[in-house]
PDB file of C-alpha atoms in Angstrom:
ATOM      1  CA  MET A  43      -7.602 -24.212 -84.862  1.00 89.00           C
ATOM      2  CA  GLN A  44     -10.990 -23.527 -84.430  1.00 91.00           C
ATOM      3  CA  THR A  45     -13.139 -21.613 -81.729  1.00 93.00           C
ATOM      4  CA  VAL A  46     -16.029 -22.677 -79.063  1.00 93.00           C
ATOM      5  CA  ASN A  47     -18.359 -21.528 -81.562  1.00 92.00           C
ATOM      6  CA  GLU A  48     -16.631 -22.314 -84.192  1.00 94.00           C
ATOM      7  CA  VAL A  49     -16.890 -26.362 -82.767  1.00 93.00           C
ATOM      8  CA  SER A  50     -20.357 -25.400 -81.557  1.00 93.00           C
ATOM      9  CA  LYS A  51     -22.220 -25.249 -84.908  1.00 92.00           C
ATOM     10  CA  GLN A  52     -20.320 -27.937 -86.408  1.00 91.00           C
ATOM     11  CA  THR A  53     -20.777 -30.459 -83.701  1.00 90.00           C
ATOM     12  CA  GLY A  54     -24.146 -28.465 -82.633  1.00 89.00           C
ATOM     13  CA  VAL A  55     -23.102 -28.712 -79.480  1.00 91.00           C
ATOM     14  CA  SER A  56     -23.990 -25.821 -77.401  1.00 93.00           C
ATOM     15  CA  VAL A  57     -20.804 -23.635 -76.128  1.00 93.00           C
ATOM     16  CA  ARG A  58     -22.367 -23.336 -72.727  1.00 93.00           C
ATOM     17  CA  THR A  59     -21.925 -27.241 -72.712  1.00 93.00           C
ATOM     18  CA  LEU A  60     -18.035 -27.360 -74.466  1.00 93.00           C
ATOM     19  CA  HIS A  61     -17.921 -24.744 -71.605  1.00 93.00           C
ATOM     20  CA  HIS A  62     -18.855 -27.174 -68.932  1.00 93.00           C
ATOM     21  CA  TYR A  63     -17.060 -30.174 -70.439  1.00 93.00           C
ATOM     22  CA  ASP A  64     -13.249 -27.758 -69.974  1.00 92.00           C
ATOM     23  CA  ALA A  65     -14.936 -27.120 -66.453  1.00 90.00           C
ATOM     24  CA  ILE A  66     -15.123 -31.052 -65.102  1.00 90.00           C
ATOM     25  CA  ASP A  67     -11.485 -31.905 -67.879  1.00 89.00           C
ATOM     26  CA  LEU A  68     -13.392 -33.752 -70.319  1.00 90.00           C
ATOM     27  CA  LEU A  69     -12.839 -31.951 -72.482  1.00 92.00           C
ATOM     28  CA  LYS A  70      -9.581 -29.127 -72.816  1.00 92.00           C
ATOM     29  CA  PRO A  71      -9.426 -27.070 -75.782  1.00 92.00           C
ATOM     30  CA  ALA A  72      -5.769 -27.321 -77.437  1.00 90.00           C
ATOM     31  CA  LYS A  73      -5.012 -24.072 -76.603  1.00 89.00           C
ATOM     32  CA  ILE A  74      -6.356 -20.919 -75.061  1.00 89.00           C
ATOM     33  CA  THR A  75      -4.970 -17.041 -76.467  1.00 88.00           C
ATOM     34  CA  LYS A  76      -3.886 -14.568 -74.255  1.00 87.00           C
ATOM     35  CA  ALA A  77      -7.440 -13.047 -74.387  1.00 87.00           C
ATOM     36  CA  GLY A  78      -9.399 -15.942 -73.234  1.00 87.00           C
ATOM     37  CA  TYR A  79     -10.171 -17.867 -76.173  1.00 88.00           C
ATOM     38  CA  ARG A  80     -10.598 -21.300 -76.214  1.00 91.00           C
ATOM     39  CA  LEU A  81      -9.310 -22.900 -79.740  1.00 93.00           C
ATOM     40  CA  TYR A  82      -9.824 -27.022 -80.284  1.00 94.00           C
ATOM     41  CA  ASP A  83      -7.511 -29.084 -82.968  1.00 93.00           C
ATOM     42  CA  ASP A  84      -8.178 -32.201 -84.649  1.00 91.00           C
ATOM     43  CA  ALA A  85      -7.525 -34.085 -81.144  1.00 90.00           C
ATOM     44  CA  ALA A  86      -9.726 -32.577 -79.623  1.00 92.00           C
ATOM     45  CA  LEU A  87     -12.398 -32.812 -82.053  1.00 93.00           C
ATOM     46  CA  HIS A  88     -11.715 -36.837 -82.015  1.00 89.00           C
ATOM     47  CA  ARG A  89     -12.575 -36.578 -78.842  1.00 91.00           C
ATOM     48  CA  LEU A  90     -15.787 -34.851 -78.391  1.00 93.00           C
ATOM     49  CA  GLN A  91     -16.293 -37.444 -81.406  1.00 89.00           C
ATOM     50  CA  SER A  92     -16.225 -40.178 -78.400  1.00 88.00           C
ATOM     51  CA  ILE A  93     -17.730 -38.312 -75.851  1.00 91.00           C
ATOM     52  CA  LEU A  94     -20.955 -37.453 -78.309  1.00 89.00           C
ATOM     53  CA  LEU A  95     -21.362 -41.817 -78.741  1.00 85.00           C
ATOM     54  CA  PHE A  96     -21.351 -42.208 -75.129  1.00 84.00           C
ATOM     55  CA  ARG A  97     -23.659 -39.671 -74.442  1.00 85.00           C
ATOM     56  CA  GLU A  98     -25.329 -41.123 -77.075  1.00 83.00           C
ATOM     57  CA  LEU A  99     -25.687 -44.796 -75.150  1.00 79.00           C
ATOM     58  CA  GLU A 100     -26.428 -42.819 -72.203  1.00 79.00           C
ATOM     59  CA  PHE A 101     -23.383 -42.945 -70.425  1.00 82.00           C
ATOM     60  CA  SER A 102     -22.798 -40.250 -67.906  1.00 83.00           C
ATOM     61  CA  LEU A 103     -20.024 -37.564 -67.846  1.00 87.00           C
ATOM     62  CA  LYS A 104     -18.208 -39.315 -65.202  1.00 84.00           C
ATOM     63  CA  ASP A 105     -18.470 -42.381 -66.202  1.00 82.00           C
ATOM     64  CA  ILE A 106     -16.931 -41.323 -69.792  1.00 85.00           C
ATOM     65  CA  LYS A 107     -14.015 -39.791 -68.363  1.00 87.00           C
ATOM     66  CA  LYS A 108     -12.651 -42.558 -66.807  1.00 81.00           C
ATOM     67  CA  ILE A 109     -12.711 -44.411 -70.230  1.00 81.00           C
ATOM     68  CA  LEU A 110     -11.589 -41.470 -72.359  1.00 84.00           C
ATOM     69  CA  ASP A 111      -9.060 -41.066 -69.754  1.00 81.00           C
ATOM     70  CA  SER A 112      -7.840 -44.758 -68.819  1.00 76.00           C
ATOM     71  CA  PRO A 113      -4.382 -45.236 -69.356  1.00 65.00           C
ATOM     72  CA  ASP A 114      -4.896 -47.993 -71.871  1.00 67.00           C
ATOM     73  CA  PHE A 115      -7.872 -46.494 -74.057  1.00 73.00           C
ATOM     74  CA  ASP A 116      -7.800 -48.093 -77.314  1.00 73.00           C
ATOM     75  CA  LEU A 117      -9.930 -45.670 -79.990  1.00 75.00           C
ATOM     76  CA  LYS A 118     -10.700 -48.703 -82.127  1.00 78.00           C
ATOM     77  CA  GLU A 119     -11.580 -50.947 -79.658  1.00 75.00           C
ATOM     78  CA  ALA A 120     -13.713 -48.874 -78.197  1.00 77.00           C
ATOM     79  CA  LEU A 121     -15.292 -47.998 -81.635  1.00 79.00           C
ATOM     80  CA  SER A 122     -16.260 -51.604 -81.706  1.00 81.00           C
ATOM     81  CA  GLN A 123     -17.810 -51.337 -78.543  1.00 78.00           C
ATOM     82  CA  GLN A 124     -19.906 -48.577 -79.181  1.00 80.00           C
ATOM     83  CA  ILE A 125     -21.050 -50.059 -82.744  1.00 84.00           C
ATOM     84  CA  ARG A 126     -22.141 -52.978 -80.420  1.00 81.00           C
ATOM     85  CA  LEU A 127     -24.338 -51.056 -78.420  1.00 83.00           C
ATOM     86  CA  LEU A 128     -25.266 -48.928 -81.275  1.00 84.00           C
ATOM     87  CA  GLU A 129     -26.177 -52.449 -82.883  1.00 85.00           C
ATOM     88  CA  LEU A 130     -28.052 -53.702 -79.192  1.00 83.00           C
ATOM     89  CA  ARG A 131     -30.388 -50.299 -79.081  1.00 82.00           C
ATOM     90  CA  ARG A 132     -31.534 -50.370 -82.792  1.00 86.00           C
ATOM     91  CA  SER A 133     -32.345 -54.158 -81.902  1.00 85.00           C
ATOM     92  CA  HIS A 134     -34.430 -53.153 -78.678  1.00 82.00           C
ATOM     93  CA  LEU A 135     -35.772 -50.377 -80.670  1.00 86.00           C
ATOM     94  CA  ASP A 136     -36.756 -52.661 -83.318  1.00 87.00           C
ATOM     95  CA  ASP A 137     -38.420 -54.844 -81.078  1.00 83.00           C
ATOM     96  CA  LEU A 138     -40.630 -51.920 -79.205  1.00 84.00           C
ATOM     97  CA  ILE A 139     -41.771 -50.757 -83.224  1.00 88.00           C
ATOM     98  CA  SER A 140     -43.388 -54.429 -83.478  1.00 85.00           C
ATOM     99  CA  PHE A 141     -44.702 -54.165 -79.873  1.00 81.00           C
ATOM    100  CA  ALA A 142     -46.376 -50.471 -80.368  1.00 84.00           C
ATOM    101  CA  ARG A 143     -47.313 -51.839 -84.033  1.00 84.00           C
ATOM    102  CA  ASN A 144     -48.965 -55.346 -82.566  1.00 81.00           C
ATOM    103  CA  ILE A 145     -50.607 -53.450 -79.931  1.00 77.00           C
ATOM    104  CA  GLN A 146     -52.288 -50.708 -82.536  1.00 78.00           C
ATOM    105  CA  LYS A 147     -53.150 -54.032 -84.614  1.00 79.00           C
ATOM    106  CA  LYS A 148     -54.718 -56.351 -81.922  1.00 74.00           C
ATOM    107  CA  GLY A 149     -55.532 -53.658 -79.307  1.00 69.00           C
ATOM    108  CA  GLU A 150     -54.447 -53.162 -75.720  1.00 61.00           C
ATOM    109  CA  ASN A 151     -54.694 -56.939 -74.319  1.00 62.00           C
ATOM    110  CA  ASP A 152     -51.365 -57.626 -75.348  1.00 58.00           C
ATOM    111  CA  MET A 153     -49.513 -58.112 -71.623  1.00 59.00           C
ATOM    112  CA  ASP A 154     -46.130 -58.969 -73.435  1.00 63.00           C
ATOM    113  CA  PHE A 155     -43.217 -56.827 -71.311  1.00 67.00           C
ATOM    114  CA  GLN A 156     -40.403 -58.856 -73.258  1.00 68.00           C
ATOM    115  CA  ALA A 157     -39.864 -55.872 -75.883  1.00 65.00           C
ATOM    116  CA  PHE A 158     -39.415 -53.580 -72.777  1.00 72.00           C
ATOM    117  CA  ASP A 159     -36.072 -56.003 -71.391  1.00 71.00           C
ATOM    118  CA  LYS A 160     -32.782 -54.055 -71.628  1.00 71.00           C
ATOM    119  CA  THR A 161     -30.586 -56.159 -69.524  1.00 73.00           C
ATOM    120  CA  GLU A 162     -28.577 -57.411 -72.819  1.00 72.00           C
ATOM    121  CA  ILE A 163     -27.760 -53.703 -73.368  1.00 74.00           C
ATOM    122  CA  ASP A 164     -26.960 -52.845 -69.447  1.00 76.00           C
ATOM    123  CA  ARG A 165     -24.827 -56.044 -69.488  1.00 75.00           C
ATOM    124  CA  TYR A 166     -23.136 -55.117 -72.023  1.00 71.00           C
ATOM    125  CA  ALA A 167     -22.513 -51.396 -71.281  1.00 76.00           C
ATOM    126  CA  LYS A 168     -21.321 -52.502 -67.550  1.00 76.00           C
ATOM    127  CA  GLU A 169     -18.883 -54.530 -69.505  1.00 73.00           C
ATOM    128  CA  VAL A 170     -17.120 -51.630 -71.289  1.00 71.00           C
ATOM    129  CA  LYS A 171     -17.465 -49.222 -68.280  1.00 71.00           C
ATOM    130  CA  GLU A 172     -15.813 -52.188 -66.211  1.00 68.00           C
ATOM    131  CA  ARG A 173     -13.038 -52.967 -69.343  1.00 66.00           C
ATOM    132  CA  TRP A 174     -11.763 -49.229 -69.266  1.00 64.00           C
ATOM    133  CA  GLU A 175     -12.283 -48.232 -65.072  1.00 62.00           C
ATOM    134  CA  ASN A 176      -8.883 -50.173 -64.317  1.00 54.00           C
ATOM    135  CA  THR A 177     -10.223 -51.486 -61.862  1.00 57.00           C
ATOM    136  CA  ALA A 178      -7.510 -53.331 -59.047  1.00 61.00           C
ATOM    137  CA  ALA A 179      -9.772 -56.552 -60.044  1.00 63.00           C
ATOM    138  CA  TYR A 180     -10.260 -55.829 -63.790  1.00 59.00           C
ATOM    139  CA  LYS A 181      -6.455 -55.671 -63.885  1.00 63.00           C
ATOM    140  CA  GLU A 182      -5.973 -59.008 -61.488  1.00 65.00           C
ATOM    141  CA  TYR A 183      -8.655 -60.548 -64.115  1.00 64.00           C
ATOM    142  CA  GLN A 184      -6.059 -59.450 -67.307  1.00 62.00           C
ATOM    143  CA  LEU A 185      -3.479 -61.348 -65.655  1.00 66.00           C
ATOM    144  CA  LYS A 186      -4.463 -64.355 -64.752  1.00 73.00           C
ATOM    145  CA  ALA A 187      -6.144 -64.838 -68.123  1.00 68.00           C
ATOM    146  CA  THR A 188      -3.076 -63.926 -69.861  1.00 70.00           C
ATOM    147  CA  GLU A 189      -1.117 -67.059 -67.683  1.00 77.00           C
ATOM    148  CA  MET A 190      -4.026 -69.370 -69.296  1.00 78.00           C
ATOM    149  CA  THR A 191      -4.343 -70.988 -71.961  1.00 85.00           C
ATOM    150  CA  ASP A 192      -7.189 -72.061 -73.773  1.00 80.00           C
ATOM    151  CA  SER A 193      -7.448 -75.417 -72.619  1.00 86.00           C
ATOM    152  CA  GLU A 194      -7.149 -74.525 -68.943  1.00 86.00           C
ATOM    153  CA  THR A 195      -9.762 -71.253 -69.681  1.00 84.00           C
ATOM    154  CA  GLU A 196     -12.573 -73.582 -70.564  1.00 87.00           C
ATOM    155  CA  GLU A 197     -11.253 -76.806 -67.843  1.00 91.00           C
ATOM    156  CA  THR A 198     -11.349 -73.673 -65.478  1.00 90.00           C
ATOM    157  CA  GLY A 199     -14.905 -71.923 -66.199  1.00 89.00           C
ATOM    158  CA  ARG A 200     -15.980 -75.728 -66.246  1.00 92.00           C
ATOM    159  CA  GLN A 201     -14.727 -76.456 -62.710  1.00 94.00           C
ATOM    160  CA  LEU A 202     -16.864 -73.378 -61.652  1.00 93.00           C
ATOM    161  CA  LEU A 203     -20.126 -74.712 -63.078  1.00 93.00           C
ATOM    162  CA  ASP A 204     -19.386 -77.796 -61.355  1.00 95.00           C
ATOM    163  CA  LEU A 205     -19.910 -76.057 -58.036  1.00 95.00           C
ATOM    164  CA  PHE A 206     -23.087 -74.555 -59.444  1.00 96.00           C
ATOM    165  CA  ALA A 207     -24.406 -77.946 -60.038  1.00 96.00           C
ATOM    166  CA  GLY A 208     -23.466 -79.198 -56.865  1.00 95.00           C
ATOM    167  CA  LEU A 209     -25.418 -75.985 -55.588  1.00 95.00           C
ATOM    168  CA  GLY A 210     -28.261 -77.049 -57.821  1.00 95.00           C
ATOM    169  CA  ALA A 211     -28.235 -80.029 -56.091  1.00 95.00           C
ATOM    170  CA  LEU A 212     -29.368 -78.449 -52.705  1.00 96.00           C
ATOM    171  CA  LYS A 213     -31.832 -75.442 -54.115  1.00 94.00           C
ATOM    172  CA  THR A 214     -34.648 -77.563 -52.520  1.00 94.00           C
ATOM    173  CA  GLY A 215     -33.157 -76.427 -49.426  1.00 95.00           C
ATOM    174  CA  ALA A 216     -32.789 -73.066 -47.564  1.00 95.00           C
ATOM    175  CA  PRO A 217     -30.223 -71.421 -48.674  1.00 94.00           C
ATOM    176  CA  ASP A 218     -28.567 -70.774 -45.423  1.00 93.00           C
ATOM    177  CA  GLU A 219     -27.916 -74.252 -44.708  1.00 95.00           C
ATOM    178  CA  PRO A 220     -23.960 -75.788 -43.902  1.00 95.00           C
ATOM    179  CA  GLN A 221     -24.232 -77.305 -47.271  1.00 96.00           C
ATOM    180  CA  ALA A 222     -25.028 -74.533 -49.458  1.00 96.00           C
ATOM    181  CA  GLN A 223     -22.888 -71.642 -47.642  1.00 95.00           C
ATOM    182  CA  ASP A 224     -20.240 -74.326 -47.761  1.00 96.00           C
ATOM    183  CA  LEU A 225     -20.750 -74.107 -51.502  1.00 96.00           C
ATOM    184  CA  ILE A 226     -20.748 -70.499 -51.418  1.00 96.00           C
ATOM    185  CA  ARG A 227     -17.801 -70.648 -49.653  1.00 95.00           C
ATOM    186  CA  LYS A 228     -15.427 -72.368 -52.152  1.00 96.00           C
ATOM    187  CA  ILE A 229     -16.839 -70.705 -55.142  1.00 95.00           C
ATOM    188  CA  GLN A 230     -15.598 -67.556 -53.319  1.00 94.00           C
ATOM    189  CA  GLU A 231     -12.297 -68.971 -53.218  1.00 94.00           C
ATOM    190  CA  PHE A 232     -12.847 -70.216 -56.495  1.00 93.00           C
ATOM    191  CA  ILE A 233     -13.141 -67.183 -58.196  1.00 91.00           C
ATOM    192  CA  THR A 234     -10.211 -65.756 -56.021  1.00 90.00           C
ATOM    193  CA  GLU A 235      -7.866 -68.477 -57.282  1.00 90.00           C
ATOM    194  CA  HIS A 236      -8.632 -68.196 -60.549  1.00 88.00           C
ATOM    195  CA  TYR A 237     -10.405 -65.139 -61.832  1.00 84.00           C
ATOM    196  CA  TYR A 238      -9.426 -61.995 -59.427  1.00 81.00           C
ATOM    197  CA  THR A 239      -9.589 -61.369 -55.267  1.00 83.00           C
ATOM    198  CA  CYS A 240     -13.392 -62.015 -54.538  1.00 87.00           C
ATOM    199  CA  THR A 241     -14.309 -59.879 -51.764  1.00 86.00           C
ATOM    200  CA  ASP A 242     -17.849 -60.390 -50.194  1.00 88.00           C
ATOM    201  CA  GLU A 243     -18.578 -56.945 -51.731  1.00 81.00           C
ATOM    202  CA  ILE A 244     -17.107 -57.981 -55.106  1.00 82.00           C
ATOM    203  CA  LEU A 245     -19.496 -61.966 -54.551  1.00 88.00           C
ATOM    204  CA  LYS A 246     -22.616 -59.685 -53.372  1.00 85.00           C
ATOM    205  CA  GLY A 247     -22.577 -58.020 -56.371  1.00 79.00           C
ATOM    206  CA  LEU A 248     -21.692 -61.033 -58.793  1.00 83.00           C
ATOM    207  CA  GLY A 249     -25.030 -62.675 -56.817  1.00 86.00           C
ATOM    208  CA  GLU A 250     -27.048 -59.785 -58.200  1.00 81.00           C
ATOM    209  CA  MET A 251     -25.263 -60.543 -61.865  1.00 76.00           C
ATOM    210  CA  TYR A 252     -26.432 -64.047 -61.479  1.00 85.00           C
ATOM    211  CA  VAL A 253     -30.261 -63.186 -61.394  1.00 83.00           C
ATOM    212  CA  CYS A 254     -29.879 -59.942 -63.527  1.00 71.00           C
ATOM    213  CA  ASP A 255     -27.502 -60.737 -66.115  1.00 67.00           C
ATOM    214  CA  GLU A 256     -29.559 -63.226 -69.011  1.00 73.00           C
ATOM    215  CA  ARG A 257     -26.367 -64.685 -69.879  1.00 76.00           C
ATOM    216  CA  MET A 258     -24.937 -65.569 -66.568  1.00 81.00           C
ATOM    217  CA  LYS A 259     -28.430 -66.629 -65.131  1.00 87.00           C
ATOM    218  CA  ARG A 260     -28.786 -69.311 -68.089  1.00 88.00           C
ATOM    219  CA  GLY A 261     -25.640 -70.706 -67.762  1.00 90.00           C
ATOM    220  CA  ILE A 262     -25.733 -71.432 -64.462  1.00 93.00           C
ATOM    221  CA  ASP A 263     -29.055 -72.429 -64.390  1.00 94.00           C
ATOM    222  CA  LYS A 264     -28.455 -74.901 -67.154  1.00 93.00           C
ATOM    223  CA  ALA A 265     -25.036 -76.287 -64.908  1.00 94.00           C
ATOM    224  CA  GLY A 266     -27.744 -76.689 -61.775  1.00 95.00           C
ATOM    225  CA  GLY A 267     -31.016 -76.843 -63.265  1.00 95.00           C
ATOM    226  CA  GLU A 268     -33.659 -73.747 -63.050  1.00 94.00           C
ATOM    227  CA  GLY A 269     -33.790 -72.232 -60.230  1.00 94.00           C
ATOM    228  CA  THR A 270     -30.052 -71.857 -59.602  1.00 95.00           C
ATOM    229  CA  ALA A 271     -28.814 -68.615 -60.193  1.00 93.00           C
ATOM    230  CA  GLU A 272     -31.984 -67.073 -58.170  1.00 94.00           C
ATOM    231  CA  PHE A 273     -31.112 -70.066 -55.159  1.00 96.00           C
ATOM    232  CA  ALA A 274     -27.073 -68.935 -54.977  1.00 95.00           C
ATOM    233  CA  ARG A 275     -28.501 -65.283 -55.027  1.00 92.00           C
ATOM    234  CA  GLN A 276     -30.431 -65.566 -51.724  1.00 93.00           C
ATOM    235  CA  ALA A 277     -27.462 -68.234 -50.377  1.00 95.00           C
ATOM    236  CA  ILE A 278     -24.810 -65.257 -51.703  1.00 94.00           C
ATOM    237  CA  LYS A 279     -27.035 -63.136 -49.819  1.00 91.00           C
ATOM    238  CA  ARG A 280     -27.145 -64.954 -46.409  1.00 92.00           C
ATOM    239  CA  TYR A 281     -23.010 -65.720 -46.297  1.00 93.00           C
ATOM    240  CA  THR A 282     -22.222 -61.983 -46.866  1.00 88.00           C
ATOM    241  CA  TYR A 283     -24.652 -61.135 -44.266  1.00 82.00           C
ATOM    242  CA  SER A 284     -24.146 -63.359 -41.482  1.00 66.00           C
ATOM    243  CA  ALA A 285     -20.549 -63.123 -39.758  1.00 48.00           C
ATOM    244  CA  LYS A 286     -17.550 -65.952 -40.865  1.00 49.00           C
ATOM    245  CA  PRO A 287     -16.236 -68.517 -38.566  1.00 43.00           C
ATOM    246  CA  GLN A 288     -12.787 -67.547 -37.553  1.00 37.00           C
TER     247      GLN A 288
END
């Protein structure tokens, strides 16, 4: 057992921060003596390591608590996710260093802002949070995923892309035209049937992801032609904001 002062000296985390972690139930001491001293065991220190890694990755304390308190939290899987995020951040920093050196070498006329793009990091961090938040939608997706074979999963993905291909054929028109809106309805119903209950709120969030998530955007634009992802976002926006026919 270690006192709060000993833990602070070993880890570099201030006593005040450790007290705060205790107050918000993020890191509880293993024992509190009759005199009121906090004592931390190895399990608490392992949890502190996880907290510090997630903090380095800029996760909020609220998100970290959700992840660590998830009923199916697995330390090995979480470490793999942390390592992947750290690798993405290292690659991002390498790009920024190269970008800065290039400006230093060539002058201030380089208007390439690609080095600042953190889309891939943000996307993966979001996936990590969703993995451990144990939301109803994620649990439903997990259940349906386990019931499908690899070939069924592949075929389901192909069918969804076919719907986007159909949407791409309409992108020269207006996103609120009946044909486009009907395809959005079919996409929502398809996601509900094969993945998870796709509410209007979830669909609206997906619409934004189709444009902001580069991986999704590339897949959708490949299926329906360049601009399909943006057209889908606009069509979903109109669909979720308009009144549904009864």
